Amino acid sequence: MQEAWTEICESLRAEIGEASYQSWIKPMRLIGLDGGAVRTGVPTRFMREWIQAHYQDRLSELLGSRGLKGGIDVVIHQEHGAPARPDIKPAGAGKDAEASSGPVNGNGNGTHYDDIGAPLDARYTFDRFVVGKPNEFAYAAARRVAEADVVPFNPLFLYGGVGLGKTHLMHAIAWHLRKTRPDRSVIYLSAEKFMYRFVRALREHNTVDFKEQFRSVDVLMVDDVQFISGKESTQEEFFHTFNSLVDQGRQIVISADKSPNDLEGMEERLISRLNCGLVADIHATTYELRLGILQAKGEHMGVEVPLKVMEFLAHKITSNVRELEGALNRVVAHHQLVGRDITLETSQDVLHDLLKASERRVTIEEIQKRVSTHFNIRVSDMHSARRARSVARPRQVAMYLSKQLTSRSLPEIGRKFGGRDHTTVMHAVKKVEELREQDSSFNEDVELLRRMLEG
Ligand code: ADP
Ligand code: MG
């Protein structure tokens, strides 16, 4: 079972991102089986509640797919094997012990949700989706599908890199329809699940039922279709389901990590079907969008996060929204657990492993090139002995940035600037610091350069 647990943790790690994984999943300890449920322990009540709210369903699902269908049970338990002491409970936790014994959700056995669809995440609604340049088209298309009376385009094909909001938009369509058109049947599921159901139907010889179920829905949403690349019979079945729904004027929404034409291992006729409707891509996030998402998230959590901290996160965590959320959650959780104010310093501390991993290595050569272009001088002037202000100042800026952005020592930096002495570099750093305080347009220049180099 330990092995299954380790595997599950790993697959969750890929799904939720490193930051959330480190904060929530890694500290969980496997205790054993308890009346069919897998029992795990975490050190605090806060963690237990968080895990239950955010990861329990998915954990149950993953356990279920490995034959452990009894759900998961999270108890408070002192770190590293010491038994939990029921006599010291946090205030107001009277019913805790009871509530935590036995599986908390019935999802593990698959009866809790519609048999063919997958559960929807309550947080993934339109009003919690922050719209910006990179996703406005996909957002508008999704809204259109959710609000239209007549199918506007078929299918709607959403694509983009991981963690950029595809699943969020699909759930949002489903939530919206559930609310406004409860008469319509809406099915959302991953392509993986589609395949799993199909294979099971084949094995149990009831493909007729399977076909019936899928072919009678009003809106079918299949997430991450790249999963069925190379899986021929699943594609075949999917293709037929797809055609039959389209012919009946039912809406289909598909997501993938690439555009239809770039999907590999897909049949030609399926690709051309996928291209028939509207293809909308979600681009990588911009700084503004990341900041907007952090602000919205902070408000939802009811936590006052200083702007400086949000700006810092928006600068540093650029990979995708999931990582960004994970980082914010971690900062907030730390604040709630330890009770220290959220500051730039505590945030850097809490995220230090994450930041180290995502830090891009900027080289002195890159800095010299960028700065030269910016100030319109020749790169060779970075090494030259010319002392005219027009070249000396940019050179100082480049030295300053080299000190800030790389881990090179002063003598090493001096050497890269035409063999200058380390005191020259030191002087440059001081000078630029002074000027940044005195001259706001100079300060903006330097800040802009720093961002570009880090970005
Ligand atoms: P994908 O399916 O593209 O991999 P998800 O839809 O799972 O990405 O998004 C990852 C996380 O980021 C989710 O928690 C989602 O709510 C959040 N997210 C992504 N884009 C946005 C956005 N524009 N506004 C708010 N939250 C977002
Ligand atoms: Mg997704």
Short mmCIF file of C-alpha atoms and ligand atoms in Angstrom, two decimals:
data_model
loop_
_atom_site.label_atom_id
_atom_site.label_comp_id
_atom_site.label_asym_id
_atom_site.label_seq_id
_atom_site.Cartn_x
_atom_site.Cartn_y
_atom_site.Cartn_z
CA MET A 1 0.00 0.00 0.00
CA GLN A 2 2.93 2.30 0.73
CA GLU A 3 3.83 1.90 -2.88
CA ALA A 4 0.38 2.85 -4.11
CA TRP A 5 0.42 5.82 -1.79
CA THR A 6 3.77 7.02 -3.08
CA GLU A 7 2.52 6.73 -6.64
CA ILE A 8 -0.60 8.67 -5.84
CA CYS A 9 1.38 11.41 -4.18
CA GLU A 10 3.57 11.66 -7.23
CA SER A 11 0.71 11.90 -9.64
CA LEU A 12 -0.95 14.52 -7.47
CA ARG A 13 2.31 16.41 -7.40
CA ALA A 14 2.18 16.69 -11.16
CA GLU A 15 -1.43 17.83 -11.02
CA ILE A 16 -1.30 20.44 -8.32
CA GLY A 17 2.20 21.79 -8.69
CA GLU A 18 5.23 21.73 -6.52
CA ALA A 19 4.23 24.43 -4.05
CA SER A 20 0.91 22.88 -3.06
CA TYR A 21 2.44 19.47 -3.02
CA GLN A 22 5.14 20.55 -0.58
CA SER A 23 2.64 22.32 1.64
CA TRP A 24 -0.11 19.77 1.81
CA ILE A 25 0.55 16.38 0.38
CA LYS A 26 4.12 15.76 1.39
CA PRO A 27 3.46 16.15 5.12
CA MET A 28 0.71 13.52 5.02
CA ARG A 29 1.70 10.25 6.68
CA LEU A 30 0.23 6.94 5.70
CA ILE A 31 -1.05 5.17 8.79
CA GLY A 32 -2.86 2.15 7.45
CA LEU A 33 -6.21 0.75 6.48
CA ASP A 34 -9.17 1.34 8.67
CA GLY A 35 -12.41 -0.40 7.77
CA GLY A 36 -11.62 -0.10 4.07
CA ALA A 37 -10.59 3.54 4.24
CA VAL A 38 -7.00 4.54 3.86
CA ARG A 39 -6.02 6.38 7.01
CA THR A 40 -3.50 9.19 6.87
CA GLY A 41 -2.24 11.64 9.44
CA VAL A 42 -1.32 15.29 9.35
CA PRO A 43 0.14 17.40 12.15
CA THR A 44 -2.52 20.08 12.48
CA ARG A 45 -6.22 20.53 12.32
CA PHE A 46 -5.85 23.36 9.88
CA MET A 47 -4.03 21.09 7.47
CA ARG A 48 -6.62 18.43 7.85
CA GLU A 49 -9.39 20.83 6.91
CA TRP A 50 -7.48 22.21 4.01
CA ILE A 51 -6.76 18.80 2.62
CA GLN A 52 -10.35 17.75 3.04
CA ALA A 53 -11.57 20.82 1.24
CA HIS A 54 -9.11 20.73 -1.60
CA TYR A 55 -7.66 17.31 -2.17
CA GLN A 56 -9.82 14.70 -0.56
CA ASP A 57 -11.98 13.99 -3.59
CA ARG A 58 -9.06 13.66 -5.88
CA LEU A 59 -7.17 11.48 -3.42
CA SER A 60 -10.17 9.17 -3.10
CA GLU A 61 -10.42 8.99 -6.84
CA LEU A 62 -6.76 8.12 -7.23
CA LEU A 63 -6.96 5.51 -4.49
CA GLY A 64 -10.10 4.13 -6.09
CA SER A 65 -8.35 3.70 -9.39
CA ARG A 66 -5.81 1.55 -7.58
CA GLY A 67 -8.43 -0.65 -6.07
CA LEU A 68 -8.69 1.15 -2.72
CA LYS A 69 -12.32 2.08 -2.94
CA GLY A 70 -13.03 2.89 0.68
CA GLY A 71 -12.11 6.54 0.49
CA ILE A 72 -9.54 8.35 2.53
CA ASP A 73 -9.55 9.39 6.09
CA VAL A 74 -7.39 12.23 7.41
CA VAL A 75 -6.67 12.43 11.10
CA ILE A 76 -4.62 14.76 13.22
CA HIS A 77 -1.57 13.00 14.25
CA GLN A 78 1.72 14.08 15.65
CA GLU A 79 4.57 14.04 13.22
CA HIS A 80 6.74 10.96 12.80
CA GLY A 81 4.87 8.15 14.29
CA ALA A 82 3.96 9.50 17.73
CA PRO A 83 0.30 8.71 18.35
CA ALA A 84 -2.15 11.57 18.40
CA ARG A 85 -3.04 12.57 21.91
CA PRO A 86 -6.77 12.90 22.20
CA ASP A 87 -6.38 14.85 25.43
CA ILE A 88 -4.87 17.89 23.74
CA LYS A 89 -7.29 19.16 21.21
CA PRO A 90 -7.58 22.62 19.83
CA ALA A 91 -10.46 24.58 21.32
CA GLY A 92 -13.80 23.81 19.74
CA ALA A 93 -12.61 20.55 18.27
CA GLY A 94 -14.91 18.43 20.38
CA LYS A 95 -16.45 16.50 17.55
CA ASP A 96 -13.22 16.30 15.68
CA ALA A 97 -12.14 12.84 16.53
CA GLU A 98 -15.51 11.49 15.56
CA ALA A 99 -15.73 13.39 12.32
CA SER A 100 -12.32 12.24 11.31
CA SER A 101 -12.87 8.56 11.76
CA GLY A 102 -14.39 6.95 8.75
CA PRO A 103 -14.29 8.28 5.22
CA VAL A 104 -15.61 11.80 5.01
CA ASN A 105 -16.80 11.67 1.47
CA GLY A 106 -18.64 8.99 -0.40
CA ASN A 107 -16.84 9.71 -3.59
CA GLY A 108 -14.49 6.80 -3.28
CA ASN A 109 -17.14 4.29 -4.20
CA GLY A 110 -18.39 6.29 -7.13
CA THR A 111 -21.98 6.65 -5.99
CA HIS A 112 -21.76 10.25 -5.04
CA TYR A 113 -21.65 11.72 -8.49
CA ASP A 114 -23.31 11.24 -11.75
CA ASP A 115 -22.13 7.91 -12.98
CA ILE A 116 -20.50 8.98 -16.20
CA GLY A 117 -19.33 12.49 -15.47
CA ALA A 118 -16.71 13.76 -13.09
CA PRO A 119 -17.34 16.07 -10.14
CA LEU A 120 -17.15 19.80 -10.68
CA ASP A 121 -14.92 22.02 -8.61
CA ALA A 122 -17.04 24.60 -6.80
CA ARG A 123 -14.38 27.25 -7.23
CA TYR A 124 -14.27 27.00 -11.01
CA THR A 125 -17.00 29.44 -11.97
CA PHE A 126 -17.04 32.30 -14.45
CA ASP A 127 -17.12 34.94 -11.77
CA ARG A 128 -13.93 33.60 -10.29
CA PHE A 129 -12.13 33.53 -13.57
CA VAL A 130 -9.94 36.58 -13.99
CA VAL A 131 -9.93 37.78 -17.56
CA GLY A 132 -6.91 39.32 -19.23
CA LYS A 133 -5.37 39.56 -22.67
CA PRO A 134 -4.03 36.00 -22.71
CA ASN A 135 -7.39 34.35 -22.03
CA GLU A 136 -10.06 36.82 -23.11
CA PHE A 137 -10.87 35.02 -26.32
CA ALA A 138 -11.21 31.62 -24.71
CA TYR A 139 -13.27 33.16 -21.93
CA ALA A 140 -15.63 34.89 -24.35
CA ALA A 141 -16.07 31.69 -26.34
CA ALA A 142 -16.80 29.68 -23.21
CA ARG A 143 -19.34 32.23 -22.05
CA ARG A 144 -21.00 32.17 -25.42
CA VAL A 145 -21.40 28.42 -25.26
CA ALA A 146 -22.79 28.61 -21.73
CA GLU A 147 -25.32 31.29 -22.56
CA ALA A 148 -26.41 30.39 -26.08
CA ASP A 149 -29.74 28.82 -26.88
CA VAL A 150 -28.57 27.49 -30.17
CA VAL A 151 -25.19 25.83 -30.48
CA PRO A 152 -22.90 28.67 -31.63
CA PHE A 153 -19.97 26.58 -32.79
CA ASN A 154 -19.24 22.92 -32.60
CA PRO A 155 -17.03 21.88 -31.07
CA LEU A 156 -15.51 24.59 -28.93
CA PHE A 157 -11.89 23.55 -28.78
CA LEU A 158 -9.88 25.16 -25.97
CA TYR A 159 -6.17 24.69 -25.85
CA GLY A 160 -3.18 25.97 -23.92
CA GLY A 161 -0.36 24.91 -21.62
CA VAL A 162 -0.92 23.33 -18.23
CA GLY A 163 -2.41 25.34 -15.42
CA LEU A 164 -3.76 28.15 -17.59
CA GLY A 165 -7.45 27.68 -16.92
CA LYS A 166 -8.87 25.20 -19.44
CA THR A 167 -10.49 22.99 -16.85
CA HIS A 168 -11.68 26.04 -14.96
CA LEU A 169 -13.52 27.33 -18.03
CA MET A 170 -15.12 23.97 -18.75
CA HIS A 171 -16.40 23.63 -15.22
CA ALA A 172 -17.65 27.21 -15.42
CA ILE A 173 -19.73 26.31 -18.48
CA ALA A 174 -21.17 23.35 -16.62
CA TRP A 175 -21.98 25.37 -13.50
CA HIS A 176 -23.62 28.05 -15.52
CA LEU A 177 -25.79 25.57 -17.40
CA ARG A 178 -26.72 23.75 -14.25
CA LYS A 179 -28.02 26.97 -12.83
CA THR A 180 -29.73 28.42 -15.86
CA ARG A 181 -30.77 25.28 -17.72
CA PRO A 182 -31.27 22.51 -15.18
CA ASP A 183 -33.26 20.59 -17.80
CA ARG A 184 -30.21 20.00 -19.93
CA SER A 185 -27.87 17.14 -19.25
CA VAL A 186 -24.29 18.27 -19.10
CA ILE A 187 -21.46 15.84 -18.82
CA TYR A 188 -17.93 16.84 -18.02
CA LEU A 189 -15.15 14.28 -17.87
CA SER A 190 -11.51 13.83 -18.71
CA ALA A 191 -10.50 11.97 -21.85
CA GLU A 192 -8.77 9.54 -19.54
CA LYS A 193 -12.01 8.78 -17.82
CA PHE A 194 -13.80 8.48 -21.12
CA MET A 195 -11.32 5.85 -22.14
CA TYR A 196 -11.50 4.09 -18.82
CA ARG A 197 -15.29 3.86 -19.08
CA PHE A 198 -15.10 2.68 -22.62
CA VAL A 199 -12.61 -0.03 -21.83
CA ARG A 200 -14.70 -1.15 -18.90
CA ALA A 201 -17.80 -1.28 -21.06
CA LEU A 202 -15.92 -3.43 -23.55
CA ARG A 203 -14.81 -5.75 -20.82
CA GLU A 204 -18.26 -6.01 -19.34
CA HIS A 205 -19.88 -6.38 -22.75
CA ASN A 206 -22.22 -3.47 -22.34
CA THR A 207 -20.99 -1.03 -24.91
CA VAL A 208 -24.59 -0.45 -25.90
CA ASP A 209 -25.30 1.20 -22.57
CA PHE A 210 -22.10 3.12 -22.83
CA LYS A 211 -23.05 4.51 -26.21
CA GLU A 212 -26.54 5.29 -25.01
CA GLN A 213 -25.29 7.25 -22.05
CA PHE A 214 -22.98 9.44 -24.02
CA ARG A 215 -25.17 9.87 -27.01
CA SER A 216 -28.08 11.25 -25.08
CA VAL A 217 -26.39 14.21 -23.42
CA ASP A 218 -27.01 17.83 -24.38
CA VAL A 219 -23.56 19.10 -23.67
CA LEU A 220 -20.50 16.89 -23.60
CA MET A 221 -17.21 18.25 -22.36
CA VAL A 222 -14.06 16.20 -22.65
CA ASP A 223 -10.96 17.53 -20.97
CA ASP A 224 -7.37 16.84 -22.02
CA VAL A 225 -8.04 14.93 -25.22
CA GLN A 226 -4.33 14.69 -25.89
CA PHE A 227 -4.60 11.75 -23.54
CA ILE A 228 -6.17 9.57 -26.21
CA SER A 229 -3.36 10.22 -28.68
CA GLY A 230 -2.26 6.93 -30.05
CA LYS A 231 -5.20 5.08 -28.47
CA GLU A 232 -6.94 4.00 -31.60
CA SER A 233 -10.04 2.24 -30.46
CA THR A 234 -10.83 4.96 -27.94
CA GLN A 235 -10.44 7.54 -30.67
CA GLU A 236 -12.71 5.53 -32.87
CA GLU A 237 -15.40 5.43 -30.21
CA PHE A 238 -14.91 9.06 -29.42
CA PHE A 239 -15.22 9.95 -33.06
CA HIS A 240 -18.56 8.16 -33.33
CA THR A 241 -19.87 9.69 -30.13
CA PHE A 242 -18.74 13.04 -31.38
CA ASN A 243 -20.45 12.70 -34.74
CA SER A 244 -23.64 11.45 -33.32
CA LEU A 245 -23.87 14.36 -30.91
CA VAL A 246 -22.98 16.94 -33.51
CA ASP A 247 -25.58 15.51 -35.85
CA GLN A 248 -28.20 15.93 -33.19
CA GLY A 249 -27.20 19.53 -32.62
CA ARG A 250 -25.71 18.93 -29.20
CA GLN A 251 -22.83 21.01 -27.91
CA ILE A 252 -19.35 19.61 -27.53
CA VAL A 253 -16.47 21.27 -25.72
CA ILE A 254 -12.98 19.84 -25.90
CA SER A 255 -9.73 20.84 -24.30
CA ALA A 256 -6.16 19.85 -25.08
CA ASP A 257 -2.66 21.05 -24.47
CA LYS A 258 -2.10 21.69 -28.18
CA SER A 259 -4.07 22.85 -31.19
CA PRO A 260 -5.87 20.12 -33.16
CA ASN A 261 -3.25 20.19 -35.89
CA ASP A 262 -0.40 19.81 -33.45
CA LEU A 263 -1.86 16.84 -31.63
CA GLU A 264 0.20 13.84 -32.44
CA GLY A 265 -1.12 10.33 -32.84
CA MET A 266 -4.61 11.50 -33.73
CA GLU A 267 -6.54 10.26 -36.67
CA GLU A 268 -6.88 12.66 -39.55
CA ARG A 269 -10.66 12.56 -39.63
CA LEU A 270 -10.85 13.28 -35.91
CA ILE A 271 -8.51 16.23 -36.28
CA SER A 272 -10.57 17.66 -39.06
CA ARG A 273 -13.70 17.25 -36.95
CA LEU A 274 -12.02 19.03 -34.05
CA ASN A 275 -11.10 21.89 -36.34
CA CYS A 276 -14.65 22.37 -37.51
CA GLY A 277 -15.91 24.59 -34.76
CA LEU A 278 -14.12 27.35 -32.92
CA VAL A 279 -10.54 26.84 -31.83
CA ALA A 280 -9.56 29.17 -28.99
CA ASP A 281 -6.18 29.24 -27.35
CA ILE A 282 -5.13 30.45 -23.93
CA HIS A 283 -1.74 32.11 -23.95
CA ALA A 284 0.85 32.17 -21.22
CA THR A 285 0.00 34.60 -18.44
CA THR A 286 1.23 38.17 -18.34
CA TYR A 287 2.42 39.99 -15.26
CA GLU A 288 -0.83 41.98 -15.12
CA LEU A 289 -2.99 38.89 -15.28
CA ARG A 290 -0.97 37.18 -12.57
CA LEU A 291 -1.33 40.19 -10.34
CA GLY A 292 -5.07 40.32 -11.01
CA ILE A 293 -5.46 36.65 -10.15
CA LEU A 294 -3.55 37.10 -6.91
CA GLN A 295 -5.72 40.03 -5.91
CA ALA A 296 -8.91 38.12 -6.63
CA LYS A 297 -7.65 35.05 -4.78
CA GLY A 298 -6.56 37.11 -1.79
CA GLU A 299 -10.00 38.66 -1.56
CA HIS A 300 -11.67 35.29 -1.73
CA MET A 301 -9.53 33.95 1.04
CA GLY A 302 -10.39 37.02 3.09
CA VAL A 303 -6.75 37.68 3.75
CA GLU A 304 -5.02 40.99 3.42
CA VAL A 305 -1.95 40.30 1.33
CA PRO A 306 0.32 43.33 0.94
CA LEU A 307 0.62 44.59 -2.61
CA LYS A 308 4.40 44.27 -2.44
CA VAL A 309 4.08 40.57 -1.76
CA MET A 310 1.64 40.07 -4.62
CA GLU A 311 3.91 41.95 -6.98
CA PHE A 312 6.79 39.84 -5.87
CA LEU A 313 4.86 36.61 -6.49
CA ALA A 314 3.60 37.84 -9.86
CA HIS A 315 7.20 38.51 -10.85
CA LYS A 316 8.66 35.32 -9.61
CA ILE A 317 6.08 32.63 -10.25
CA THR A 318 5.59 32.86 -13.95
CA SER A 319 5.14 29.25 -15.00
CA ASN A 320 1.36 28.99 -14.69
CA VAL A 321 -1.64 29.91 -12.61
CA ARG A 322 -1.67 26.69 -10.66
CA GLU A 323 1.85 27.30 -9.36
CA LEU A 324 0.92 30.88 -8.61
CA GLU A 325 -2.11 29.85 -6.58
CA GLY A 326 -0.04 27.24 -4.82
CA ALA A 327 2.51 29.86 -3.81
CA LEU A 328 -0.15 32.21 -2.51
CA ASN A 329 -1.85 29.42 -0.59
CA ARG A 330 1.40 28.53 0.99
CA VAL A 331 2.15 32.08 2.06
CA VAL A 332 -1.33 32.45 3.52
CA ALA A 333 -1.26 29.08 5.23
CA HIS A 334 2.05 29.90 6.82
CA HIS A 335 0.63 33.15 8.11
CA GLN A 336 -2.42 31.38 9.54
CA LEU A 337 -0.42 28.60 11.10
CA VAL A 338 2.45 30.58 12.53
CA GLY A 339 0.62 33.84 13.09
CA ARG A 340 3.34 36.02 11.61
CA ASP A 341 2.44 38.93 9.36
CA ILE A 342 2.69 38.40 5.65
CA THR A 343 5.72 40.35 4.47
CA LEU A 344 8.12 40.15 1.59
CA GLU A 345 10.61 38.49 3.88
CA THR A 346 8.35 35.82 5.32
CA SER A 347 7.11 35.07 1.79
CA GLN A 348 10.60 34.68 0.46
CA ASP A 349 11.32 32.40 3.36
CA VAL A 350 8.27 30.24 2.92
CA LEU A 351 8.79 29.89 -0.80
CA HIS A 352 12.50 29.61 -0.80
CA ASP A 353 12.73 26.13 -2.35
CA LEU A 354 10.22 27.05 -5.02
CA LEU A 355 11.97 30.28 -5.90
CA LYS A 356 15.29 28.59 -6.16
CA ALA A 357 13.88 26.10 -8.63
CA SER A 358 12.20 28.69 -10.80
CA GLU A 359 15.06 31.13 -10.77
CA ARG A 360 16.35 31.63 -14.21
CA ARG A 361 20.09 31.88 -14.48
CA VAL A 362 20.87 35.25 -15.94
CA THR A 363 24.42 35.62 -17.20
CA ILE A 364 26.57 38.72 -17.12
CA GLU A 365 26.79 38.55 -20.92
CA GLU A 366 23.00 38.72 -21.20
CA ILE A 367 22.92 41.67 -18.85
CA GLN A 368 25.56 43.50 -20.84
CA LYS A 369 23.69 42.89 -24.06
CA ARG A 370 20.33 43.99 -22.72
CA VAL A 371 21.67 47.08 -21.07
CA SER A 372 23.65 48.10 -24.17
CA THR A 373 20.59 47.77 -26.37
CA HIS A 374 18.52 49.69 -23.91
CA PHE A 375 20.92 52.62 -23.74
CA ASN A 376 21.82 52.36 -27.37
CA ILE A 377 25.54 51.78 -26.98
CA ARG A 378 27.82 49.07 -28.33
CA VAL A 379 28.31 45.92 -26.28
CA SER A 380 32.04 46.39 -26.67
CA ASP A 381 31.73 49.56 -24.61
CA MET A 382 31.00 47.38 -21.62
CA HIS A 383 34.63 46.29 -21.76
CA SER A 384 36.20 49.43 -23.15
CA ALA A 385 38.15 52.04 -21.22
CA ARG A 386 35.97 54.91 -22.45
CA ARG A 387 34.82 57.08 -19.60
CA ALA A 388 32.30 59.35 -21.28
CA ARG A 389 29.14 59.52 -19.18
CA SER A 390 27.04 58.14 -22.07
CA VAL A 391 28.85 54.80 -21.82
CA ALA A 392 30.07 54.88 -18.24
CA ARG A 393 26.57 55.13 -16.78
CA PRO A 394 25.12 52.16 -18.66
CA ARG A 395 28.22 50.19 -17.74
CA GLN A 396 27.57 50.96 -14.09
CA VAL A 397 23.97 49.87 -14.46
CA ALA A 398 25.12 46.60 -15.97
CA MET A 399 27.57 46.04 -13.12
CA TYR A 400 24.85 46.80 -10.61
CA LEU A 401 22.46 44.34 -12.25
CA SER A 402 25.18 41.72 -12.42
CA LYS A 403 25.61 42.06 -8.69
CA GLN A 404 21.86 41.87 -8.10
CA LEU A 405 20.92 39.11 -10.47
CA THR A 406 23.85 36.75 -10.49
CA SER A 407 25.82 35.12 -7.74
CA ARG A 408 29.14 36.38 -9.11
CA SER A 409 31.57 38.05 -6.74
CA LEU A 410 32.75 41.63 -7.21
CA PRO A 411 36.18 40.64 -8.60
CA GLU A 412 34.52 38.22 -11.03
CA ILE A 413 32.18 40.94 -12.23
CA GLY A 414 35.10 43.35 -12.59
CA ARG A 415 36.92 40.87 -14.78
CA LYS A 416 33.93 40.56 -17.11
CA PHE A 417 33.90 44.32 -17.58
CA GLY A 418 37.27 44.65 -19.25
CA GLY A 419 39.31 43.58 -16.24
CA ARG A 420 38.20 46.32 -13.88
CA ASP A 421 38.99 46.30 -10.21
CA HIS A 422 36.43 45.09 -7.69
CA THR A 423 36.37 48.54 -6.07
CA THR A 424 35.13 49.94 -9.39
CA VAL A 425 32.23 47.51 -9.28
CA MET A 426 31.52 48.39 -5.69
CA HIS A 427 31.49 52.06 -6.59
CA ALA A 428 29.12 51.39 -9.50
CA VAL A 429 26.69 49.52 -7.25
CA LYS A 430 26.66 52.37 -4.75
CA LYS A 431 26.28 54.99 -7.43
CA VAL A 432 23.32 53.23 -9.05
CA GLU A 433 21.64 52.77 -5.70
CA GLU A 434 21.99 56.49 -5.03
CA LEU A 435 20.68 57.45 -8.42
CA ARG A 436 17.71 55.14 -8.09
CA GLU A 437 16.67 57.06 -5.03
CA GLN A 438 17.20 60.49 -6.51
CA ASP A 439 16.00 60.10 -10.06
CA SER A 440 12.68 58.41 -10.60
CA SER A 441 12.95 58.00 -14.36
CA PHE A 442 16.37 56.43 -13.97
CA ASN A 443 14.89 54.19 -11.32
CA GLU A 444 12.17 53.07 -13.71
CA ASP A 445 14.74 52.31 -16.37
CA VAL A 446 16.69 50.08 -14.06
CA GLU A 447 13.56 48.40 -12.78
CA LEU A 448 12.39 47.71 -16.31
CA LEU A 449 15.73 46.19 -17.21
CA ARG A 450 15.67 44.03 -14.14
CA ARG A 451 12.21 42.75 -14.98
CA MET A 452 13.11 41.98 -18.54
CA LEU A 453 16.20 40.10 -17.47
CA GLU A 454 14.37 38.11 -14.89
CA GLY A 455 11.26 37.54 -16.96
P1 ADP B 1 -5.59 23.67 -17.01
O1 ADP B 1 -6.83 22.84 -17.05
O2 ADP B 1 -5.46 24.59 -18.18
O3 ADP B 1 -4.36 22.88 -16.76
P2 ADP B 1 -6.84 24.73 -14.65
O4 ADP B 1 -8.14 25.15 -15.21
O5 ADP B 1 -6.83 23.49 -13.84
O6 ADP B 1 -5.72 24.67 -15.78
O7 ADP B 1 -6.26 25.96 -13.79
C1 ADP B 1 -5.28 25.79 -12.80
C2 ADP B 1 -5.63 26.62 -11.60
O8 ADP B 1 -5.50 27.98 -11.92
C3 ADP B 1 -7.06 26.43 -11.16
O9 ADP B 1 -7.11 26.44 -9.76
C4 ADP B 1 -7.78 27.63 -11.74
O10 ADP B 1 -8.87 28.02 -10.94
C5 ADP B 1 -6.71 28.67 -11.72
N1 ADP B 1 -6.86 29.63 -12.82
C6 ADP B 1 -6.39 29.52 -14.08
N2 ADP B 1 -6.67 30.59 -14.81
C7 ADP B 1 -7.35 31.42 -13.99
C8 ADP B 1 -7.92 32.72 -14.16
N3 ADP B 1 -7.85 33.39 -15.31
N4 ADP B 1 -8.54 33.27 -13.09
C9 ADP B 1 -8.60 32.63 -11.92
N5 ADP B 1 -8.09 31.42 -11.69
C10 ADP B 1 -7.47 30.81 -12.71
MG MG B 2 -6.97 20.80 -16.86
#
